[in-house]
């Protein structure tokens, strides 16, 4: 039997444990709360003991009393477009070049942008851009203005006009530049005090703690994806 130090961190309403055999690890204390020490025969058993002690009140996870801050992290290509539609537009408009904002504006499906914006407004959630287009100064609000406000139905256009100020406040943030998209998202969460999030992604590996919604890069966001997104937002 060995001694295990138990650390825990709460995010998205879930408790994530870090069980360390032996001495304390100072680098963990910035993000995780040190709950105490347990005696066990394995890390798995130590975590089981820690979960029991936490649920019974023997271990307490300090509350930071942070206000709720919900974020929808959004990629663009493979999420807001579809392969077939993109190819059709590309063939009909050879002057459009991949990687440029004009190409993005033409190929993004405005209905998807509208649905995300509407959910963000209903649930007071930030929409934070993870797409590489952020390096070109593109954020989700500029995409709303370039797609929904231009090609949407009259109802959708009115939505943009009526909620202009709120949408600008919710949809202009972008992640920074890191070694991976997961690290960029983690850095944003820690820097901005995010308490709950969902990640819309078709390609990059994302920590399951962040509620990744897997999107088909061929068809982009589906009705099932939107239902899952709405379900997460309602649960926060």
Coordinates of N, CA and C in Angstrom, one line a residue:
X1 N 0.9 -1.2 0.0 CA 0.0 0.0 0.0 C 0.9 1.2 0.0
X2 N 0.5 2.2 -0.8 CA 1.3 3.5 -0.9 C 0.4 4.7 -0.6
X3 N 1.1 5.8 -0.4 CA 0.4 7.1 -0.2 C 0.2 7.8 -1.5
X4 N -1.0 8.4 -1.8 CA -1.3 9.1 -3.0 C -1.8 10.5 -2.6
X5 N -1.2 11.5 -3.2 CA -1.8 12.9 -3.1 C -2.9 13.0 -4.1
X6 N -4.0 13.5 -3.6 CA -5.2 13.7 -4.5 C -5.4 15.2 -4.8
X7 N -5.5 15.5 -6.1 CA -5.8 16.8 -6.6 C -7.1 16.8 -7.4
X8 N -7.9 17.8 -7.4 CA -9.1 17.8 -8.2 C -9.4 19.2 -8.7
X9 N -10.0 19.2 -9.9 CA -10.4 20.5 -10.5 C -11.8 20.3 -11.1
X10 N -12.6 21.3 -10.8 CA -14.0 21.2 -11.4 C -14.2 22.2 -12.6
X11 N -14.7 21.6 -13.7 CA -15.0 22.3 -14.9 C -16.1 21.7 -15.6
X12 N -17.0 22.5 -16.2 CA -18.2 22.0 -16.9 C -19.0 21.1 -16.0
X13 N -19.0 21.4 -14.7 CA -19.8 20.6 -13.8 C -19.3 19.3 -13.4
X14 N -18.0 19.0 -13.9 CA -17.4 17.7 -13.7 C -16.2 17.9 -12.8
X15 N -15.9 16.8 -12.0 CA -14.6 16.9 -11.2 C -13.6 16.0 -11.9
X16 N -12.4 16.6 -12.2 CA -11.3 15.9 -12.8 C -10.2 15.7 -11.8
X17 N -9.9 14.4 -11.5 CA -8.9 14.1 -10.5 C -7.5 14.0 -11.1
X18 N -6.5 14.3 -10.3 CA -5.1 14.0 -10.6 C -4.6 13.3 -9.4
X19 N -4.2 12.1 -9.5 CA -3.7 11.3 -8.4 C -2.2 11.1 -8.6
X20 N -1.4 11.6 -7.6 CA 0.0 11.5 -7.7 C 0.6 10.7 -6.6
X21 N 1.4 9.7 -6.9 CA 2.0 8.9 -5.9 C 3.2 9.6 -5.4
X22 N 3.3 9.7 -4.0 CA 4.4 10.3 -3.4 C 4.3 11.7 -3.1
X23 N 5.3 12.5 -3.3 CA 5.3 13.9 -2.9 C 4.4 14.8 -3.7
X24 N 4.1 16.0 -3.2 CA 3.3 17.0 -3.9 C 3.9 17.5 -5.1
X25 N 3.1 17.9 -6.1 CA 3.6 18.4 -7.4 C 3.2 19.9 -7.4
X26 N 4.1 20.8 -7.2 CA 3.8 22.3 -7.1 C 3.1 22.8 -8.3
X27 N 3.4 22.3 -9.5 CA 2.8 22.8 -10.7 C 1.3 22.6 -10.8
X28 N 0.8 21.6 -10.1 CA -0.6 21.3 -10.1 C -1.4 22.2 -9.3
X29 N -0.8 22.9 -8.3 CA -1.6 23.7 -7.4 C -2.2 24.9 -8.0
X30 N -1.7 25.4 -9.2 CA -2.3 26.5 -9.8 C -3.7 26.3 -10.4
X31 N -3.9 25.1 -10.8 CA -5.2 24.7 -11.4 C -6.0 23.8 -10.6
X32 N -5.4 22.9 -9.8 CA -6.0 21.9 -9.0 C -6.0 22.2 -7.6
X33 N -7.0 21.7 -6.8 CA -7.1 21.9 -5.4 C -6.5 20.6 -4.8
X34 N -5.6 20.7 -3.8 CA -5.1 19.5 -3.1 C -6.1 19.1 -2.1
X35 N -6.7 17.9 -2.3 CA -7.7 17.5 -1.3 C -7.2 16.8 -0.1
X36 N -6.1 16.1 -0.3 CA -5.5 15.3 0.8 C -4.7 14.1 0.3
X37 N -4.5 13.2 1.2 CA -3.7 12.0 0.9 C -4.5 10.8 1.3
X38 N -4.4 9.8 0.4 CA -5.1 8.5 0.7 C -4.1 7.4 0.6
X39 N -4.4 6.3 1.3 CA -3.6 5.1 1.2 C -4.3 4.1 0.3
X40 N -3.6 3.6 -0.7 CA -4.3 2.7 -1.6 C -3.2 1.8 -2.3
X41 N -3.7 0.7 -2.9 CA -2.8 -0.2 -3.6 C -2.5 0.2 -5.1
X42 N -3.3 1.1 -5.6 CA -3.2 1.6 -7.0 C -3.8 3.0 -7.2
X43 N -3.4 3.6 -8.3 CA -4.0 4.9 -8.6 C -5.5 4.8 -8.8
X44 N -5.9 3.8 -9.5 CA -7.4 3.6 -9.7 C -8.1 3.5 -8.4
X45 N -7.6 2.7 -7.5 CA -8.2 2.6 -6.2 C -8.2 3.9 -5.4
X46 N -7.1 4.6 -5.5 CA -7.0 5.9 -4.9 C -8.0 6.9 -5.4
X47 N -8.3 6.9 -6.7 CA -9.3 7.7 -7.2 C -10.7 7.4 -6.7
X48 N -11.0 6.1 -6.6 CA -12.2 5.6 -6.1 C -12.5 6.1 -4.7
X49 N -11.4 6.0 -3.9 CA -11.5 6.4 -2.5 C -11.7 8.0 -2.4
X50 N -11.0 8.7 -3.3 CA -11.1 10.1 -3.4 C -12.6 10.5 -3.8
X51 N -13.1 9.8 -4.7 CA -14.5 10.1 -5.2 C -15.5 9.9 -4.0
X52 N -15.3 8.8 -3.3 CA -16.2 8.5 -2.1 C -16.0 9.6 -1.0
X53 N -14.8 10.0 -0.7 CA -14.6 11.0 0.3 C -15.1 12.4 -0.1
X54 N -15.1 12.7 -1.4 CA -15.6 13.9 -1.9 C -17.1 13.9 -1.8
X55 N -17.7 12.9 -2.2 CA -19.2 12.8 -2.2 C -19.7 12.7 -0.8
X56 N -19.0 12.2 0.1 CA -19.4 12.1 1.5 C -19.1 13.3 2.4
X57 N -18.3 14.2 1.8 CA -17.9 15.4 2.5 C -16.6 15.4 3.3
X58 N -16.0 14.2 3.2 CA -14.7 14.1 3.9 C -13.6 14.9 3.2
X59 N -13.7 15.0 1.9 CA -12.9 15.9 1.1 C -13.7 17.0 0.6
X60 N -13.2 18.2 0.6 CA -14.0 19.4 0.1 C -13.2 20.1 -1.0
X61 N -13.9 20.3 -2.1 CA -13.3 21.0 -3.3 C -13.7 22.5 -3.1
X62 N -12.7 23.3 -2.9 CA -12.9 24.7 -2.6 C -13.6 25.4 -3.8
X63 N -14.7 26.1 -3.5 CA -15.4 26.9 -4.5 C -14.7 28.2 -4.7
X64 N -14.5 28.5 -6.0 CA -13.8 29.8 -6.3 C -14.9 30.9 -6.4
X65 N -16.2 30.5 -6.4 CA -17.3 31.5 -6.5 C -17.2 32.3 -7.8
X66 N -16.6 31.8 -8.8 CA -16.5 32.5 -10.1 C -17.9 32.6 -10.7
X67 N -18.2 33.7 -11.3 CA -19.5 33.8 -12.0 C -19.5 32.9 -13.2
X68 N -20.7 32.4 -13.6 CA -20.8 31.5 -14.7 C -20.4 32.2 -16.0
X69 N -19.5 31.6 -16.8 CA -19.0 32.1 -18.1 C -19.0 31.0 -19.1
X70 N -19.9 31.0 -20.0 CA -20.1 29.9 -21.0 C -19.5 30.3 -22.3
X71 N -18.8 29.4 -22.9 CA -18.2 29.7 -24.2 C -18.5 28.5 -25.2
X72 N -18.8 28.9 -26.5 CA -18.9 28.0 -27.6 C -17.7 28.3 -28.4
X73 N -16.7 27.3 -28.5 CA -15.5 27.5 -29.3 C -15.9 26.9 -30.7
X74 N -15.6 27.7 -31.7 CA -16.1 27.4 -33.1 C -14.9 27.4 -34.1
X75 N -14.8 26.3 -34.8 CA -13.9 26.2 -36.0 C -14.8 26.6 -37.2
X76 N -14.2 26.9 -38.3 CA -15.0 27.3 -39.5 C -15.1 26.2 -40.5
X77 N -13.9 26.0 -41.2 CA -13.9 25.0 -42.3 C -14.2 23.6 -41.7
X78 N -15.1 22.9 -42.4 CA -15.5 21.6 -42.0 C -16.6 21.6 -40.9
X79 N -16.9 22.8 -40.4 CA -18.0 23.0 -39.4 C -19.1 23.8 -39.9
X80 N -18.8 25.0 -40.5 CA -19.8 25.9 -41.0 C -20.1 25.8 -42.4
X81 N -19.3 25.0 -43.1 CA -19.5 24.8 -44.6 C -19.8 23.3 -44.8
X82 N -19.9 22.9 -46.1 CA -20.1 21.5 -46.5 C -19.2 21.3 -47.7
X83 N -18.7 20.1 -47.9 CA -17.8 19.8 -49.0 C -18.5 20.0 -50.3
X84 N -19.7 19.5 -50.5 CA -20.3 19.5 -51.8 C -20.7 21.0 -52.2
X85 N -21.2 21.8 -51.2 CA -21.5 23.2 -51.5 C -20.2 24.0 -51.8
X86 N -19.1 23.7 -51.1 CA -17.9 24.4 -51.3 C -17.3 24.1 -52.7
X87 N -17.4 22.9 -53.1 CA -16.9 22.5 -54.5 C -17.7 23.2 -55.5
X88 N -19.0 23.2 -55.4 CA -19.9 23.8 -56.3 C -19.6 25.3 -56.5
X89 N -19.5 26.0 -55.4 CA -19.2 27.4 -55.4 C -17.8 27.7 -56.0
X90 N -16.8 26.8 -55.7 CA -15.5 27.0 -56.2 C -15.5 26.8 -57.7
X91 N -16.2 25.9 -58.2 CA -16.3 25.7 -59.7 C -17.0 26.8 -60.4
X92 N -18.0 27.4 -59.7 CA -18.8 28.5 -60.4 C -18.1 29.8 -60.2
X93 N -17.1 29.9 -59.3 CA -16.4 31.2 -59.1 C -14.9 30.9 -59.0
X94 N -14.3 30.7 -60.1 CA -12.8 30.3 -60.1 C -11.9 31.5 -59.6
X95 N -12.5 32.7 -59.5 CA -11.7 33.8 -59.0 C -11.5 33.8 -57.5
X96 N -12.4 33.0 -56.8 CA -12.3 32.9 -55.3 C -11.1 32.0 -55.0
X97 N -10.3 32.4 -54.0 CA -9.1 31.6 -53.6 C -9.3 31.1 -52.2
X98 N -9.0 29.8 -52.0 CA -9.1 29.2 -50.7 C -8.1 29.9 -49.7
X99 N -8.6 30.0 -48.5 CA -7.7 30.7 -47.5 C -8.0 32.2 -47.4
X100 N -8.8 32.8 -48.3 CA -9.1 34.2 -48.3 C -10.5 34.4 -47.7
X101 N -10.8 35.5 -47.1 CA -12.0 35.8 -46.5 C -13.2 35.8 -47.5
X102 N -13.0 36.2 -48.7 CA -14.1 36.2 -49.7 C -14.5 34.8 -50.0
X103 N -13.5 33.8 -50.0 CA -13.9 32.4 -50.2 C -14.7 31.9 -49.0
X104 N -14.2 32.3 -47.8 CA -14.9 31.8 -46.6 C -16.4 32.4 -46.6
X105 N -16.5 33.7 -46.9 CA -17.9 34.3 -46.9 C -18.8 33.6 -47.9
X106 N -18.3 33.2 -49.0 CA -19.1 32.5 -50.0 C -19.5 31.1 -49.7
X107 N -18.6 30.4 -49.0 CA -18.8 29.0 -48.7 C -19.5 28.6 -47.4
X108 N -19.4 29.5 -46.4 CA -20.0 29.3 -45.1 C -21.5 29.3 -45.3
X109 N -22.2 28.4 -44.7 CA -23.7 28.3 -44.8 C -24.3 29.2 -43.7
X110 N -24.9 30.3 -44.2 CA -25.4 31.3 -43.2 C -26.4 30.8 -42.2
X111 N -27.2 29.8 -42.5 CA -28.1 29.2 -41.6 C -27.4 28.7 -40.3
X112 N -26.2 28.1 -40.5 CA -25.5 27.6 -39.4 C -24.9 28.7 -38.5
X113 N -24.5 29.7 -39.1 CA -24.0 30.9 -38.4 C -25.1 31.5 -37.6
X114 N -26.3 31.6 -38.2 CA -27.5 32.2 -37.5 C -27.9 31.3 -36.3
X115 N -27.9 30.0 -36.5 CA -28.3 29.1 -35.4 C -27.4 29.2 -34.2
X116 N -26.1 29.3 -34.5 CA -25.1 29.4 -33.4 C -25.3 30.8 -32.7
X117 N -25.5 31.8 -33.5 CA -25.6 33.2 -32.9 C -26.9 33.2 -32.0
X118 N -28.0 32.6 -32.5 CA -29.2 32.6 -31.8 C -29.1 31.9 -30.5
X119 N -28.4 30.7 -30.5 CA -28.2 29.9 -29.3 C -27.3 30.7 -28.3
X120 N -26.3 31.4 -28.8 CA -25.4 32.2 -28.0 C -26.2 33.3 -27.3
X121 N -27.1 33.9 -28.0 CA -27.9 35.0 -27.4 C -28.9 34.5 -26.3
X122 N -29.5 33.3 -26.7 CA -30.5 32.7 -25.7 C -29.8 32.3 -24.4
X123 N -28.6 31.8 -24.5 CA -27.9 31.3 -23.3 C -26.8 32.2 -22.8
X124 N -26.7 33.4 -23.3 CA -25.7 34.3 -22.9 C -24.3 33.7 -23.0
X125 N -24.0 33.1 -24.1 CA -22.7 32.4 -24.3 C -21.8 33.1 -25.2
X126 N -20.5 33.2 -24.9 CA -19.6 33.8 -25.9 C -19.3 32.8 -27.0
X127 N -19.1 33.3 -28.2 CA -18.7 32.5 -29.3 C -17.3 32.9 -29.7
X128 N -16.4 32.0 -29.4 CA -14.9 32.3 -29.6 C -14.4 31.5 -30.7
X129 N -13.8 32.2 -31.6 CA -13.2 31.6 -32.9 C -11.9 30.9 -32.6
X130 N -11.9 29.6 -33.1 CA -10.6 28.9 -33.0 C -10.0 28.7 -34.4
X131 N -10.7 29.0 -35.5 CA -10.3 28.8 -36.8 C -9.0 29.6 -37.1
X132 N -8.2 29.1 -38.0 CA -7.0 29.8 -38.4 C -7.3 31.2 -39.1
X133 N -8.6 31.4 -39.5 CA -8.9 32.7 -40.0 C -8.8 33.8 -39.0
X134 N -8.8 33.4 -37.7 CA -8.6 34.5 -36.6 C -7.3 35.2 -36.8
X135 N -6.3 34.6 -37.4 CA -5.0 35.2 -37.6 C -5.1 36.3 -38.7
X136 N -6.2 36.3 -39.5 CA -6.5 37.3 -40.5 C -7.5 38.4 -40.0
X137 N -7.7 38.3 -38.7 CA -8.6 39.3 -38.1 C -10.1 39.0 -38.2
X138 N -10.4 37.7 -38.5 CA -11.8 37.3 -38.6 C -12.3 36.8 -37.3
X139 N -13.5 37.2 -36.9 CA -14.1 36.7 -35.7 C -15.6 36.3 -36.1
X140 N -16.3 35.7 -35.1 CA -17.6 35.2 -35.5 C -18.6 36.4 -35.8
X141 N -18.4 37.5 -35.1 CA -19.3 38.6 -35.4 C -19.1 39.1 -36.8
X142 N -17.9 39.2 -37.3 CA -17.6 39.6 -38.7 C -18.2 38.6 -39.7
X143 N -18.2 37.3 -39.3 CA -18.8 36.3 -40.1 C -20.4 36.5 -40.1
X144 N -21.0 36.8 -39.0 CA -22.4 37.1 -39.0 C -22.7 38.3 -39.9
X145 N -22.0 39.3 -39.8 CA -22.2 40.5 -40.7 C -22.0 40.2 -42.2
X146 N -21.1 39.3 -42.5 CA -20.7 39.0 -43.9 C -21.6 37.9 -44.5
X147 N -22.4 37.1 -43.6 CA -23.2 36.1 -44.2 C -24.7 36.2 -43.8
X148 N -25.0 36.2 -42.6 CA -26.4 36.3 -42.2 C -27.0 37.6 -42.6
X149 N -26.3 38.7 -42.3 CA -26.8 40.0 -42.6 C -26.9 40.3 -44.1
X150 N -26.2 39.5 -44.9 CA -26.2 39.7 -46.4 C -27.1 38.7 -47.1
X151 N -27.1 37.5 -46.7 CA -27.8 36.4 -47.4 C -29.0 35.8 -46.6
X152 N -29.2 36.2 -45.4 CA -30.2 35.6 -44.6 C -31.6 36.0 -45.0
X153 N -32.6 35.3 -44.4 CA -34.0 35.7 -44.6 C -34.2 37.0 -43.9
X154 N -35.4 37.6 -44.2 CA -35.7 38.9 -43.6 C -35.7 38.8 -42.1
X155 N -36.2 37.7 -41.6 CA -36.2 37.4 -40.1 C -34.8 37.3 -39.6
X156 N -33.9 36.7 -40.3 CA -32.5 36.5 -39.8 C -31.8 37.9 -39.9
X157 N -32.0 38.6 -40.9 CA -31.4 39.9 -41.0 C -31.9 40.9 -39.9
X158 N -33.2 40.8 -39.6 CA -33.7 41.6 -38.5 C -33.1 41.2 -37.2
X159 N -32.9 39.9 -37.0 CA -32.3 39.4 -35.8 C -30.9 40.1 -35.6
X160 N -30.1 40.2 -36.6 CA -28.8 40.8 -36.6 C -28.9 42.2 -36.2
X161 N -29.8 42.9 -36.9 CA -30.0 44.4 -36.6 C -30.5 44.6 -35.2
X162 N -31.5 43.9 -34.8 CA -32.0 44.1 -33.5 C -31.1 43.8 -32.3
X163 N -30.2 42.9 -32.6 CA -29.3 42.4 -31.5 C -27.8 42.7 -31.8
X164 N -27.6 43.8 -32.6 CA -26.3 44.1 -33.0 C -25.3 44.3 -31.9
X165 N -25.6 45.1 -30.9 CA -24.7 45.4 -29.8 C -24.4 44.2 -29.0
X166 N -25.4 43.4 -28.7 CA -25.2 42.2 -27.8 C -24.4 41.1 -28.6
X167 N -24.7 41.0 -29.9 CA -23.9 40.0 -30.7 C -22.5 40.4 -30.8
X168 N -22.2 41.7 -30.9 CA -20.8 42.2 -31.0 C -20.1 41.8 -29.7
X169 N -20.8 42.0 -28.6 CA -20.2 41.7 -27.3 C -19.9 40.2 -27.1
X170 N -20.8 39.4 -27.6 CA -20.7 37.9 -27.4 C -19.7 37.2 -28.4
X171 N -19.5 37.8 -29.6 CA -19.0 37.0 -30.7 C -17.7 37.5 -31.3
X172 N -16.9 38.3 -30.6 CA -15.7 38.9 -31.2 C -14.4 38.3 -30.7
X173 N -14.5 37.5 -29.6 CA -13.2 36.9 -29.1 C -12.7 35.8 -30.0
X174 N -11.3 35.7 -29.9 CA -10.6 34.6 -30.6 C -9.6 34.0 -29.6
X175 N -9.2 32.7 -29.9 CA -8.2 32.1 -29.1 C -6.8 32.6 -29.5
X176 N -5.8 32.5 -28.7 CA -4.4 32.8 -29.0 C -3.8 31.8 -29.8
X177 N -2.5 31.9 -30.0 CA -1.7 31.0 -30.8 C -0.9 30.1 -29.9
X178 N -1.0 28.8 -30.0 CA -0.3 27.9 -29.2 C 0.3 26.7 -30.0
X179 N 0.8 25.7 -29.3 CA 1.3 24.5 -29.9 C 0.3 23.6 -30.5
X180 N -1.0 23.7 -30.0 CA -2.1 22.9 -30.5 C -3.4 23.6 -30.3
X181 N -4.4 23.2 -30.9 CA -5.7 23.9 -30.7 C -6.2 23.6 -29.3
X182 N -5.9 22.4 -28.8 CA -6.4 22.1 -27.4 C -5.7 23.0 -26.4
X183 N -4.4 23.3 -26.6 CA -3.7 24.2 -25.7 C -4.2 25.6 -25.8
X184 N -4.5 26.0 -27.1 CA -5.1 27.3 -27.3 C -6.4 27.5 -26.5
X185 N -7.2 26.5 -26.6 CA -8.5 26.5 -25.9 C -8.3 26.5 -24.3
X186 N -7.4 25.7 -23.9 CA -7.0 25.6 -22.5 C -6.5 27.0 -22.0
X187 N -5.6 27.6 -22.7 CA -5.1 28.9 -22.3 C -6.2 29.9 -22.2
X188 N -7.1 29.9 -23.2 CA -8.2 30.9 -23.1 C -9.1 30.6 -21.9
X189 N -9.4 29.4 -21.6 CA -10.3 29.0 -20.5 C -9.7 29.5 -19.2
X190 N -8.4 29.3 -19.0 CA -7.7 29.7 -17.8 C -7.5 31.2 -17.7
X191 N -7.2 31.8 -18.8 CA -7.0 33.3 -18.8 C -8.3 34.0 -18.5
X192 N -9.4 33.6 -19.2 CA -10.6 34.3 -19.2 C -11.6 33.8 -18.1
X193 N -11.3 32.8 -17.3 CA -12.1 32.4 -16.2 C -13.4 31.7 -16.7
X194 N -13.3 30.9 -17.8 CA -14.4 30.2 -18.3 C -14.8 29.1 -17.3
X195 N -16.1 28.9 -17.1 CA -16.6 27.9 -16.2 C -17.3 26.7 -17.0
X196 N -17.8 27.0 -18.2 CA -18.5 25.9 -19.0 C -18.2 26.2 -20.4
X197 N -18.0 25.1 -21.2 CA -17.8 25.3 -22.6 C -18.2 24.1 -23.5
X198 N -18.3 24.4 -24.7 CA -18.6 23.4 -25.8 C -17.6 23.7 -26.9
X199 N -17.1 22.7 -27.6 CA -16.2 22.9 -28.7 C -16.7 22.3 -29.9
X200 N -16.9 23.1 -31.0 CA -17.4 22.6 -32.3 C -16.1 22.4 -33.2
X201 N -15.8 21.1 -33.5 CA -14.5 20.8 -34.1 C -14.7 19.6 -35.0
X202 N -14.0 19.6 -36.2 CA -14.1 18.5 -37.1 C -12.8 17.7 -37.3
X203 N -11.7 18.3 -36.7 CA -10.4 17.7 -37.0 C -9.4 17.5 -35.8
X204 N -9.3 18.6 -35.0 CA -8.2 18.6 -34.0 C -8.7 17.8 -32.8
X205 N -7.7 17.2 -32.1 CA -7.9 16.5 -30.8 C -8.2 17.5 -29.7
X206 N -9.3 17.3 -29.0 CA -9.7 18.2 -28.0 C -10.0 17.4 -26.7
X207 N -9.6 17.9 -25.5 CA -9.8 17.2 -24.3 C -11.3 16.9 -24.1
X208 N -11.7 15.7 -23.7 CA -13.1 15.4 -23.5 C -13.7 16.3 -22.4
X209 N -12.9 16.8 -21.5 CA -13.4 17.7 -20.4 C -14.1 18.9 -21.0
X210 N -13.8 19.3 -22.2 CA -14.3 20.5 -22.9 C -15.5 20.3 -23.7
X211 N -16.1 19.1 -23.6 CA -17.4 18.8 -24.3 C -17.3 19.0 -25.8
X212 N -16.3 18.3 -26.4 CA -16.2 18.4 -27.8 C -17.3 17.8 -28.5
X213 N -17.9 18.5 -29.5 CA -18.9 17.9 -30.4 C -18.2 17.6 -31.7
X214 N -18.2 16.3 -32.0 CA -17.5 15.9 -33.2 C -18.4 16.2 -34.5
X215 N -17.8 17.0 -35.4 CA -18.5 17.4 -36.6 C -17.9 16.7 -37.8
X216 N -18.7 16.2 -38.7 CA -18.2 15.6 -39.9 C -17.6 16.7 -40.8
X217 N -16.4 16.6 -41.1 CA -15.7 17.6 -42.0 C -16.3 17.6 -43.4
X218 N -17.0 16.5 -43.8 CA -17.6 16.5 -45.1 C -18.9 17.2 -45.2
X219 N -19.8 17.0 -44.2 CA -21.1 17.7 -44.3 C -21.2 18.9 -43.4
X220 N -20.3 19.0 -42.4 CA -20.4 20.1 -41.5 C -21.4 19.9 -40.4
X221 N -21.8 20.9 -39.7 CA -22.8 20.8 -38.6 C -24.1 20.2 -39.1
X222 N -24.6 19.2 -38.3 CA -25.8 18.5 -38.6 C -26.9 18.9 -37.6
X223 N -28.1 18.5 -37.8 CA -29.2 18.8 -36.9 C -28.9 18.1 -35.5
X224 N -28.3 16.9 -35.6 CA -27.9 16.2 -34.4 C -26.9 17.0 -33.6
X225 N -25.9 17.6 -34.3 CA -24.9 18.4 -33.7 C -25.5 19.6 -33.0
X226 N -26.5 20.3 -33.6 CA -27.1 21.4 -33.0 C -27.9 21.0 -31.8
X227 N -28.6 19.8 -31.9 CA -29.3 19.3 -30.7 C -28.4 19.1 -29.5
X228 N -27.2 18.5 -29.8 CA -26.3 18.3 -28.8 C -25.8 19.6 -28.2
X229 N -25.5 20.5 -29.0 CA -25.0 21.9 -28.6 C -26.1 22.5 -27.7
X230 N -27.3 22.5 -28.1 CA -28.4 23.1 -27.3 C -28.6 22.3 -26.0
X231 N -28.4 21.0 -26.0 CA -28.5 20.2 -24.8 C -27.4 20.6 -23.8
X232 N -26.2 20.8 -24.2 CA -25.1 21.2 -23.3 C -25.4 22.6 -22.7
X233 N -25.9 23.5 -23.6 CA -26.1 24.9 -23.1 C -27.2 24.9 -22.1
X234 N -28.2 24.1 -22.3 CA -29.3 24.1 -21.3 C -28.9 23.4 -20.0
X235 N -27.9 22.6 -20.0 CA -27.5 21.9 -18.8 C -26.5 22.7 -17.9
X236 N -26.0 23.8 -18.5 CA -25.0 24.6 -17.7 C -25.7 25.5 -16.7

